[in-house]
JSON list of C-alpha atoms in Angstrom, two decimals:
[
{"chain": "A", "resi": 1, "resn": "UNK", "atom": "CA", "xyz": [32.30, 269.97, 125.33]},
{"chain": "A", "resi": 2, "resn": "UNK", "atom": "CA", "xyz": [35.48, 268.55, 123.79]},
{"chain": "A", "resi": 3, "resn": "UNK", "atom": "CA", "xyz": [38.75, 270.06, 124.90]},
{"chain": "A", "resi": 4, "resn": "UNK", "atom": "CA", "xyz": [40.67, 272.16, 122.41]},
{"chain": "A", "resi": 5, "resn": "UNK", "atom": "CA", "xyz": [43.20, 270.06, 120.46]},
{"chain": "A", "resi": 6, "resn": "UNK", "atom": "CA", "xyz": [46.78, 271.06, 121.13]},
{"chain": "A", "resi": 7, "resn": "UNK", "atom": "CA", "xyz": [48.47, 272.10, 117.89]},
{"chain": "A", "resi": 8, "resn": "UNK", "atom": "CA", "xyz": [52.10, 272.97, 118.33]},
{"chain": "A", "resi": 9, "resn": "UNK", "atom": "CA", "xyz": [53.69, 272.94, 121.78]},
{"chain": "A", "resi": 10, "resn": "UNK", "atom": "CA", "xyz": [51.53, 273.58, 124.82]},
{"chain": "A", "resi": 11, "resn": "UNK", "atom": "CA", "xyz": [54.32, 274.89, 127.05]},
{"chain": "A", "resi": 12, "resn": "UNK", "atom": "CA", "xyz": [56.08, 273.07, 129.84]},
{"chain": "A", "resi": 13, "resn": "UNK", "atom": "CA", "xyz": [54.52, 274.92, 132.78]},
{"chain": "A", "resi": 14, "resn": "UNK", "atom": "CA", "xyz": [51.33, 276.80, 133.64]},
{"chain": "A", "resi": 15, "resn": "UNK", "atom": "CA", "xyz": [53.04, 280.04, 132.60]},
{"chain": "A", "resi": 16, "resn": "UNK", "atom": "CA", "xyz": [53.85, 278.54, 129.20]},
{"chain": "A", "resi": 17, "resn": "UNK", "atom": "CA", "xyz": [50.26, 277.34, 128.74]},
{"chain": "A", "resi": 18, "resn": "UNK", "atom": "CA", "xyz": [48.97, 280.82, 129.60]},
{"chain": "A", "resi": 19, "resn": "UNK", "atom": "CA", "xyz": [51.48, 282.44, 127.23]},
{"chain": "A", "resi": 20, "resn": "UNK", "atom": "CA", "xyz": [50.39, 280.15, 124.38]},
{"chain": "A", "resi": 21, "resn": "UNK", "atom": "CA", "xyz": [46.75, 281.04, 125.07]},
{"chain": "A", "resi": 22, "resn": "UNK", "atom": "CA", "xyz": [47.64, 284.74, 125.03]},
{"chain": "A", "resi": 23, "resn": "UNK", "atom": "CA", "xyz": [49.44, 284.33, 121.69]},
{"chain": "A", "resi": 24, "resn": "UNK", "atom": "CA", "xyz": [46.40, 282.60, 120.15]},
{"chain": "A", "resi": 25, "resn": "UNK", "atom": "CA", "xyz": [43.99, 285.22, 121.51]},
{"chain": "A", "resi": 26, "resn": "UNK", "atom": "CA", "xyz": [46.14, 287.99, 120.04]},
{"chain": "A", "resi": 27, "resn": "UNK", "atom": "CA", "xyz": [46.65, 286.11, 116.77]},
{"chain": "A", "resi": 28, "resn": "UNK", "atom": "CA", "xyz": [42.88, 285.86, 116.31]},
{"chain": "A", "resi": 29, "resn": "UNK", "atom": "CA", "xyz": [42.60, 289.63, 116.69]},
{"chain": "A", "resi": 30, "resn": "UNK", "atom": "CA", "xyz": [45.43, 290.20, 114.21]},
{"chain": "A", "resi": 31, "resn": "UNK", "atom": "CA", "xyz": [43.80, 287.83, 111.76]},
{"chain": "A", "resi": 32, "resn": "UNK", "atom": "CA", "xyz": [40.48, 289.64, 112.09]},
{"chain": "A", "resi": 33, "resn": "UNK", "atom": "CA", "xyz": [42.23, 292.92, 111.29]},
{"chain": "A", "resi": 34, "resn": "UNK", "atom": "CA", "xyz": [44.54, 291.76, 108.49]},
{"chain": "A", "resi": 35, "resn": "UNK", "atom": "CA", "xyz": [43.43, 288.34, 107.27]},
{"chain": "A", "resi": 36, "resn": "UNK", "atom": "CA", "xyz": [45.79, 285.44, 106.72]},
{"chain": "A", "resi": 37, "resn": "UNK", "atom": "CA", "xyz": [46.74, 285.93, 103.08]},
{"chain": "A", "resi": 38, "resn": "UNK", "atom": "CA", "xyz": [50.41, 286.47, 102.54]},
{"chain": "A", "resi": 39, "resn": "UNK", "atom": "CA", "xyz": [51.20, 286.88, 106.22]},
{"chain": "A", "resi": 40, "resn": "UNK", "atom": "CA", "xyz": [54.47, 285.27, 107.22]},
{"chain": "A", "resi": 41, "resn": "UNK", "atom": "CA", "xyz": [55.17, 283.82, 110.65]},
{"chain": "A", "resi": 42, "resn": "UNK", "atom": "CA", "xyz": [57.65, 286.65, 111.24]},
{"chain": "A", "resi": 43, "resn": "UNK", "atom": "CA", "xyz": [55.07, 289.32, 110.38]},
{"chain": "A", "resi": 44, "resn": "UNK", "atom": "CA", "xyz": [52.47, 287.63, 112.60]},
{"chain": "A", "resi": 45, "resn": "UNK", "atom": "CA", "xyz": [55.00, 287.68, 115.47]},
{"chain": "A", "resi": 46, "resn": "UNK", "atom": "CA", "xyz": [55.62, 291.39, 114.90]},
{"chain": "A", "resi": 47, "resn": "UNK", "atom": "CA", "xyz": [51.89, 292.14, 114.84]},
{"chain": "A", "resi": 48, "resn": "UNK", "atom": "CA", "xyz": [51.34, 290.17, 118.04]},
{"chain": "A", "resi": 49, "resn": "UNK", "atom": "CA", "xyz": [54.22, 292.01, 119.64]},
{"chain": "A", "resi": 50, "resn": "UNK", "atom": "CA", "xyz": [56.59, 289.13, 120.32]},
{"chain": "A", "resi": 51, "resn": "UNK", "atom": "CA", "xyz": [59.82, 287.97, 118.77]},
{"chain": "A", "resi": 52, "resn": "UNK", "atom": "CA", "xyz": [59.91, 285.50, 115.90]},
{"chain": "A", "resi": 53, "resn": "UNK", "atom": "CA", "xyz": [61.90, 283.15, 118.14]},
{"chain": "A", "resi": 54, "resn": "UNK", "atom": "CA", "xyz": [59.24, 283.31, 120.86]},
{"chain": "A", "resi": 55, "resn": "UNK", "atom": "CA", "xyz": [56.54, 282.39, 118.35]},
{"chain": "A", "resi": 56, "resn": "UNK", "atom": "CA", "xyz": [58.64, 279.49, 117.05]},
{"chain": "A", "resi": 57, "resn": "UNK", "atom": "CA", "xyz": [58.84, 278.20, 120.63]},
{"chain": "A", "resi": 58, "resn": "UNK", "atom": "CA", "xyz": [55.14, 277.27, 120.33]},
{"chain": "A", "resi": 59, "resn": "UNK", "atom": "CA", "xyz": [54.54, 276.84, 116.60]},
{"chain": "A", "resi": 60, "resn": "UNK", "atom": "CA", "xyz": [56.86, 275.30, 114.00]},
{"chain": "A", "resi": 61, "resn": "UNK", "atom": "CA", "xyz": [55.21, 276.81, 110.93]},
{"chain": "A", "resi": 62, "resn": "UNK", "atom": "CA", "xyz": [52.68, 279.33, 109.67]},
{"chain": "A", "resi": 63, "resn": "UNK", "atom": "CA", "xyz": [50.32, 276.46, 108.82]},
{"chain": "A", "resi": 64, "resn": "UNK", "atom": "CA", "xyz": [50.53, 275.11, 112.37]},
{"chain": "A", "resi": 65, "resn": "UNK", "atom": "CA", "xyz": [49.79, 278.54, 113.83]},
{"chain": "A", "resi": 66, "resn": "UNK", "atom": "CA", "xyz": [46.82, 279.17, 111.51]},
{"chain": "A", "resi": 67, "resn": "UNK", "atom": "CA", "xyz": [45.28, 275.77, 112.26]},
{"chain": "A", "resi": 68, "resn": "UNK", "atom": "CA", "xyz": [45.77, 276.46, 115.97]},
{"chain": "A", "resi": 69, "resn": "UNK", "atom": "CA", "xyz": [44.12, 279.88, 115.55]},
{"chain": "A", "resi": 70, "resn": "UNK", "atom": "CA", "xyz": [41.08, 278.30, 113.88]},
{"chain": "A", "resi": 71, "resn": "UNK", "atom": "CA", "xyz": [40.85, 275.50, 116.48]},
{"chain": "A", "resi": 72, "resn": "UNK", "atom": "CA", "xyz": [41.16, 278.06, 119.29]},
{"chain": "A", "resi": 73, "resn": "UNK", "atom": "CA", "xyz": [38.49, 280.32, 117.79]},
{"chain": "A", "resi": 74, "resn": "UNK", "atom": "CA", "xyz": [36.12, 277.39, 117.40]},
{"chain": "A", "resi": 75, "resn": "UNK", "atom": "CA", "xyz": [36.77, 276.11, 120.94]},
{"chain": "A", "resi": 76, "resn": "UNK", "atom": "CA", "xyz": [36.32, 279.61, 122.41]},
{"chain": "A", "resi": 77, "resn": "UNK", "atom": "CA", "xyz": [33.04, 280.08, 120.57]},
{"chain": "A", "resi": 78, "resn": "UNK", "atom": "CA", "xyz": [31.82, 276.66, 121.69]},
{"chain": "A", "resi": 79, "resn": "UNK", "atom": "CA", "xyz": [32.70, 277.41, 125.32]},
{"chain": "A", "resi": 80, "resn": "UNK", "atom": "CA", "xyz": [30.71, 280.65, 125.22]},
{"chain": "A", "resi": 81, "resn": "UNK", "atom": "CA", "xyz": [27.66, 279.12, 123.53]},
{"chain": "A", "resi": 82, "resn": "UNK", "atom": "CA", "xyz": [24.73, 277.73, 125.46]},
{"chain": "A", "resi": 83, "resn": "UNK", "atom": "CA", "xyz": [24.24, 273.95, 125.14]},
{"chain": "A", "resi": 84, "resn": "UNK", "atom": "CA", "xyz": [22.04, 273.19, 122.10]},
{"chain": "A", "resi": 85, "resn": "UNK", "atom": "CA", "xyz": [18.39, 272.55, 123.06]},
{"chain": "A", "resi": 86, "resn": "UNK", "atom": "CA", "xyz": [18.07, 269.79, 120.47]},
{"chain": "A", "resi": 87, "resn": "UNK", "atom": "CA", "xyz": [20.25, 266.86, 119.37]},
{"chain": "A", "resi": 88, "resn": "UNK", "atom": "CA", "xyz": [22.94, 267.61, 116.74]},
{"chain": "A", "resi": 89, "resn": "UNK", "atom": "CA", "xyz": [21.35, 268.19, 113.38]},
{"chain": "A", "resi": 90, "resn": "UNK", "atom": "CA", "xyz": [20.54, 270.83, 110.80]},
{"chain": "A", "resi": 91, "resn": "UNK", "atom": "CA", "xyz": [19.92, 273.54, 113.42]},
{"chain": "A", "resi": 92, "resn": "UNK", "atom": "CA", "xyz": [23.38, 272.96, 114.88]},
{"chain": "A", "resi": 93, "resn": "UNK", "atom": "CA", "xyz": [24.94, 273.39, 111.43]},
{"chain": "A", "resi": 94, "resn": "UNK", "atom": "CA", "xyz": [22.89, 276.55, 110.82]},
{"chain": "A", "resi": 95, "resn": "UNK", "atom": "CA", "xyz": [24.02, 278.05, 114.14]},
{"chain": "A", "resi": 96, "resn": "UNK", "atom": "CA", "xyz": [27.66, 277.16, 113.45]},
{"chain": "A", "resi": 97, "resn": "UNK", "atom": "CA", "xyz": [27.55, 278.73, 109.98]},
{"chain": "A", "resi": 98, "resn": "UNK", "atom": "CA", "xyz": [25.93, 281.91, 111.34]},
{"chain": "A", "resi": 99, "resn": "UNK", "atom": "CA", "xyz": [28.58, 282.14, 114.07]},
{"chain": "A", "resi": 100, "resn": "UNK", "atom": "CA", "xyz": [31.32, 281.66, 111.46]},
{"chain": "A", "resi": 101, "resn": "UNK", "atom": "CA", "xyz": [30.19, 284.50, 109.23]},
{"chain": "A", "resi": 102, "resn": "UNK", "atom": "CA", "xyz": [29.89, 286.84, 112.22]},
{"chain": "A", "resi": 103, "resn": "UNK", "atom": "CA", "xyz": [33.67, 286.63, 112.76]},
{"chain": "A", "resi": 104, "resn": "UNK", "atom": "CA", "xyz": [35.39, 288.50, 109.92]},
{"chain": "A", "resi": 105, "resn": "UNK", "atom": "CA", "xyz": [37.75, 286.23, 108.04]},
{"chain": "A", "resi": 106, "resn": "UNK", "atom": "CA", "xyz": [36.91, 283.01, 109.89]},
{"chain": "A", "resi": 107, "resn": "UNK", "atom": "CA", "xyz": [35.09, 281.40, 106.94]},
{"chain": "A", "resi": 108, "resn": "UNK", "atom": "CA", "xyz": [37.95, 282.40, 104.65]},
{"chain": "A", "resi": 109, "resn": "UNK", "atom": "CA", "xyz": [40.50, 280.94, 107.07]},
{"chain": "A", "resi": 110, "resn": "UNK", "atom": "CA", "xyz": [38.52, 277.71, 107.34]},
{"chain": "A", "resi": 111, "resn": "UNK", "atom": "CA", "xyz": [38.14, 277.36, 103.57]},
{"chain": "A", "resi": 112, "resn": "UNK", "atom": "CA", "xyz": [41.81, 278.19, 102.98]},
{"chain": "A", "resi": 113, "resn": "UNK", "atom": "CA", "xyz": [43.00, 275.61, 105.50]},
{"chain": "A", "resi": 114, "resn": "UNK", "atom": "CA", "xyz": [40.66, 272.89, 104.21]},
{"chain": "A", "resi": 115, "resn": "UNK", "atom": "CA", "xyz": [41.97, 273.51, 100.68]},
{"chain": "A", "resi": 116, "resn": "UNK", "atom": "CA", "xyz": [45.54, 273.43, 101.98]},
{"chain": "A", "resi": 117, "resn": "UNK", "atom": "CA", "xyz": [44.83, 270.07, 103.62]},
{"chain": "A", "resi": 118, "resn": "UNK", "atom": "CA", "xyz": [44.59, 268.56, 100.13]},
{"chain": "A", "resi": 119, "resn": "UNK", "atom": "CA", "xyz": [48.14, 269.60, 99.25]},
{"chain": "A", "resi": 120, "resn": "UNK", "atom": "CA", "xyz": [51.20, 267.49, 99.92]},
{"chain": "A", "resi": 121, "resn": "UNK", "atom": "CA", "xyz": [53.21, 268.60, 102.91]},
{"chain": "A", "resi": 122, "resn": "UNK", "atom": "CA", "xyz": [50.15, 269.93, 104.76]},
{"chain": "A", "resi": 123, "resn": "UNK", "atom": "CA", "xyz": [49.90, 267.21, 107.39]},
{"chain": "A", "resi": 124, "resn": "UNK", "atom": "CA", "xyz": [48.84, 269.59, 110.18]},
{"chain": "A", "resi": 125, "resn": "UNK", "atom": "CA", "xyz": [45.77, 270.80, 108.25]},
{"chain": "A", "resi": 126, "resn": "UNK", "atom": "CA", "xyz": [45.00, 267.33, 106.92]},
{"chain": "A", "resi": 127, "resn": "UNK", "atom": "CA", "xyz": [45.16, 265.67, 110.34]},
{"chain": "A", "resi": 128, "resn": "UNK", "atom": "CA", "xyz": [43.12, 268.38, 112.07]},
{"chain": "A", "resi": 129, "resn": "UNK", "atom": "CA", "xyz": [40.33, 268.64, 109.50]},
{"chain": "A", "resi": 130, "resn": "UNK", "atom": "CA", "xyz": [40.13, 264.89, 108.82]},
{"chain": "A", "resi": 131, "resn": "UNK", "atom": "CA", "xyz": [39.58, 264.33, 112.54]},
{"chain": "A", "resi": 132, "resn": "UNK", "atom": "CA", "xyz": [37.13, 267.24, 112.73]},
{"chain": "A", "resi": 133, "resn": "UNK", "atom": "CA", "xyz": [35.04, 265.93, 109.82]},
{"chain": "A", "resi": 134, "resn": "UNK", "atom": "CA", "xyz": [35.07, 262.43, 111.32]},
{"chain": "A", "resi": 135, "resn": "UNK", "atom": "CA", "xyz": [33.81, 263.70, 114.71]},
{"chain": "A", "resi": 136, "resn": "UNK", "atom": "CA", "xyz": [31.12, 265.80, 113.05]},
{"chain": "A", "resi": 137, "resn": "UNK", "atom": "CA", "xyz": [29.89, 262.98, 110.79]},
{"chain": "A", "resi": 138, "resn": "UNK", "atom": "CA", "xyz": [29.85, 260.54, 113.71]},
{"chain": "A", "resi": 139, "resn": "UNK", "atom": "CA", "xyz": [27.86, 262.92, 115.91]},
{"chain": "A", "resi": 140, "resn": "UNK", "atom": "CA", "xyz": [25.36, 263.76, 113.17]},
{"chain": "A", "resi": 141, "resn": "UNK", "atom": "CA", "xyz": [25.00, 260.13, 112.11]},
{"chain": "A", "resi": 142, "resn": "UNK", "atom": "CA", "xyz": [24.09, 259.05, 115.65]},
{"chain": "A", "resi": 143, "resn": "UNK", "atom": "CA", "xyz": [21.61, 261.91, 115.97]},
{"chain": "A", "resi": 144, "resn": "UNK", "atom": "CA", "xyz": [20.01, 261.32, 112.57]},
{"chain": "A", "resi": 145, "resn": "UNK", "atom": "CA", "xyz": [19.72, 257.59, 113.25]},
{"chain": "A", "resi": 146, "resn": "UNK", "atom": "CA", "xyz": [17.87, 258.30, 116.51]},
{"chain": "A", "resi": 147, "resn": "UNK", "atom": "CA", "xyz": [15.60, 260.81, 114.75]},
{"chain": "A", "resi": 148, "resn": "UNK", "atom": "CA", "xyz": [14.86, 258.26, 112.01]},
{"chain": "A", "resi": 149, "resn": "UNK", "atom": "CA", "xyz": [13.85, 255.68, 114.62]},
{"chain": "A", "resi": 150, "resn": "UNK", "atom": "CA", "xyz": [11.52, 258.26, 116.21]},
{"chain": "A", "resi": 151, "resn": "UNK", "atom": "CA", "xyz": [10.00, 259.12, 112.84]},
{"chain": "A", "resi": 152, "resn": "UNK", "atom": "CA", "xyz": [11.15, 262.75, 112.96]},
{"chain": "A", "resi": 153, "resn": "UNK", "atom": "CA", "xyz": [13.15, 262.62, 109.71]},
{"chain": "A", "resi": 154, "resn": "UNK", "atom": "CA", "xyz": [13.05, 260.50, 106.58]},
{"chain": "A", "resi": 155, "resn": "UNK", "atom": "CA", "xyz": [14.46, 256.99, 106.86]},
{"chain": "A", "resi": 156, "resn": "UNK", "atom": "CA", "xyz": [14.82, 256.12, 103.18]},
{"chain": "A", "resi": 157, "resn": "UNK", "atom": "CA", "xyz": [18.41, 257.47, 103.14]},
{"chain": "A", "resi": 158, "resn": "UNK", "atom": "CA", "xyz": [21.10, 256.04, 105.48]},
{"chain": "A", "resi": 159, "resn": "UNK", "atom": "CA", "xyz": [21.84, 258.28, 108.45]},
{"chain": "A", "resi": 160, "resn": "UNK", "atom": "CA", "xyz": [25.54, 258.37, 107.61]},
{"chain": "A", "resi": 161, "resn": "UNK", "atom": "CA", "xyz": [24.75, 259.62, 104.10]},
{"chain": "A", "resi": 162, "resn": "UNK", "atom": "CA", "xyz": [22.51, 262.36, 105.51]},
{"chain": "A", "resi": 163, "resn": "UNK", "atom": "CA", "xyz": [25.29, 263.39, 107.89]},
{"chain": "A", "resi": 164, "resn": "UNK", "atom": "CA", "xyz": [27.89, 263.65, 105.12]},
{"chain": "A", "resi": 165, "resn": "UNK", "atom": "CA", "xyz": [25.46, 265.55, 102.86]},
{"chain": "A", "resi": 166, "resn": "UNK", "atom": "CA", "xyz": [24.53, 268.09, 105.57]},
{"chain": "A", "resi": 167, "resn": "UNK", "atom": "CA", "xyz": [28.21, 268.77, 106.29]},
{"chain": "A", "resi": 168, "resn": "UNK", "atom": "CA", "xyz": [28.90, 269.15, 102.56]},
{"chain": "A", "resi": 169, "resn": "UNK", "atom": "CA", "xyz": [25.93, 271.50, 102.11]},
{"chain": "A", "resi": 170, "resn": "UNK", "atom": "CA", "xyz": [27.01, 273.69, 105.02]},
{"chain": "A", "resi": 171, "resn": "UNK", "atom": "CA", "xyz": [30.62, 273.96, 103.81]},
{"chain": "A", "resi": 172, "resn": "UNK", "atom": "CA", "xyz": [29.61, 274.47, 100.19]},
{"chain": "A", "resi": 173, "resn": "UNK", "atom": "CA", "xyz": [27.13, 277.22, 101.02]},
{"chain": "A", "resi": 174, "resn": "UNK", "atom": "CA", "xyz": [29.72, 279.05, 103.12]},
{"chain": "A", "resi": 175, "resn": "UNK", "atom": "CA", "xyz": [32.12, 278.97, 100.16]},
{"chain": "A", "resi": 176, "resn": "UNK", "atom": "CA", "xyz": [29.37, 280.32, 97.89]},
{"chain": "A", "resi": 177, "resn": "UNK", "atom": "CA", "xyz": [28.72, 283.06, 100.47]},
{"chain": "A", "resi": 178, "resn": "UNK", "atom": "CA", "xyz": [32.43, 283.95, 100.45]},
{"chain": "A", "resi": 179, "resn": "UNK", "atom": "CA", "xyz": [32.31, 284.39, 96.69]},
{"chain": "A", "resi": 180, "resn": "UNK", "atom": "CA", "xyz": [28.91, 286.10, 96.66]},
{"chain": "A", "resi": 181, "resn": "UNK", "atom": "CA", "xyz": [27.70, 287.54, 100.00]},
{"chain": "A", "resi": 182, "resn": "UNK", "atom": "CA", "xyz": [24.15, 287.91, 98.65]},
{"chain": "A", "resi": 183, "resn": "UNK", "atom": "CA", "xyz": [23.74, 284.11, 98.91]},
{"chain": "A", "resi": 184, "resn": "UNK", "atom": "CA", "xyz": [21.11, 283.52, 101.60]},
{"chain": "A", "resi": 185, "resn": "UNK", "atom": "CA", "xyz": [23.13, 281.28, 103.89]},
{"chain": "A", "resi": 186, "resn": "UNK", "atom": "CA", "xyz": [20.84, 280.88, 106.88]},
{"chain": "A", "resi": 187, "resn": "UNK", "atom": "CA", "xyz": [17.57, 280.39, 104.99]},
{"chain": "A", "resi": 188, "resn": "UNK", "atom": "CA", "xyz": [19.12, 277.97, 102.50]},
{"chain": "A", "resi": 189, "resn": "UNK", "atom": "CA", "xyz": [20.63, 275.85, 105.26]},
{"chain": "A", "resi": 190, "resn": "UNK", "atom": "CA", "xyz": [17.28, 275.76, 107.08]},
{"chain": "A", "resi": 191, "resn": "UNK", "atom": "CA", "xyz": [15.73, 274.39, 103.88]},
{"chain": "A", "resi": 192, "resn": "UNK", "atom": "CA", "xyz": [17.71, 271.20, 104.47]},
{"chain": "A", "resi": 193, "resn": "UNK", "atom": "CA", "xyz": [15.43, 270.46, 107.42]},
{"chain": "A", "resi": 194, "resn": "UNK", "atom": "CA", "xyz": [12.47, 270.54, 105.01]},
{"chain": "A", "resi": 195, "resn": "UNK", "atom": "CA", "xyz": [14.22, 268.01, 102.76]},
{"chain": "A", "resi": 196, "resn": "UNK", "atom": "CA", "xyz": [14.77, 265.70, 105.73]},
{"chain": "A", "resi": 197, "resn": "UNK", "atom": "CA", "xyz": [11.12, 265.57, 106.78]},
{"chain": "A", "resi": 198, "resn": "UNK", "atom": "CA", "xyz": [9.49, 262.14, 106.49]},
{"chain": "A", "resi": 199, "resn": "UNK", "atom": "CA", "xyz": [8.00, 261.47, 103.06]}
]
C-alpha cells in the first residue's frame, strides 16, 4: 500500500505528527456532519475544537486542508481494506466507488476538489489529483496489458486507452449519482467488464 501523501506540514516531532493525524480524523467527522461548502478554515478550526492559529500551523489554506482530508480518508479506507483478490481492474474501481458513496459527502468533496484543480491558483488540488490520476492510469494500464496478453480482455483497444476510459467512466458515473441518486452506480460500473470481454 502506498503511504499517505503529506499535504501541509507533517509536524517536527512524533507529537506533531500525531496531532496532525488527530486534526485530520476530526476534520473528516466534521465534514461528514456539515459538508465542505462554504466552510472557512476558521469555522473548521472551531468545529474541530482548536484555535485558528493551531490549524494554520499544519495547513496554509482551506484548499490544502480539504485535499489532506480527502487523501487521509482514502488512505485510511485503503489501510482497512483487505488486499484485492484480483489484479487492478474494473472490480477495483467498482469497490472504490461503492466505498466512496458509503461515506457521506466524500464523493461531493472529491468532485469539488477535482473541479477546483482546473482553476488558476489551485496548485494543491491540481498537483494531488494529477499525480493520483497518473498512478491510477499506470496501475490499470499494466494490469489491462497483462490481461490482454492472457486473453482475458479484448486486445483491439490499447491498454492505456482502456485504463483512461475506465477511470473516466467511474468518475462520471459518481457525478451522475451525485446529481441523481437513482443512477445505478454499482451495476453500471460492472457492465464495463462486459464491454472489456474478448470479442
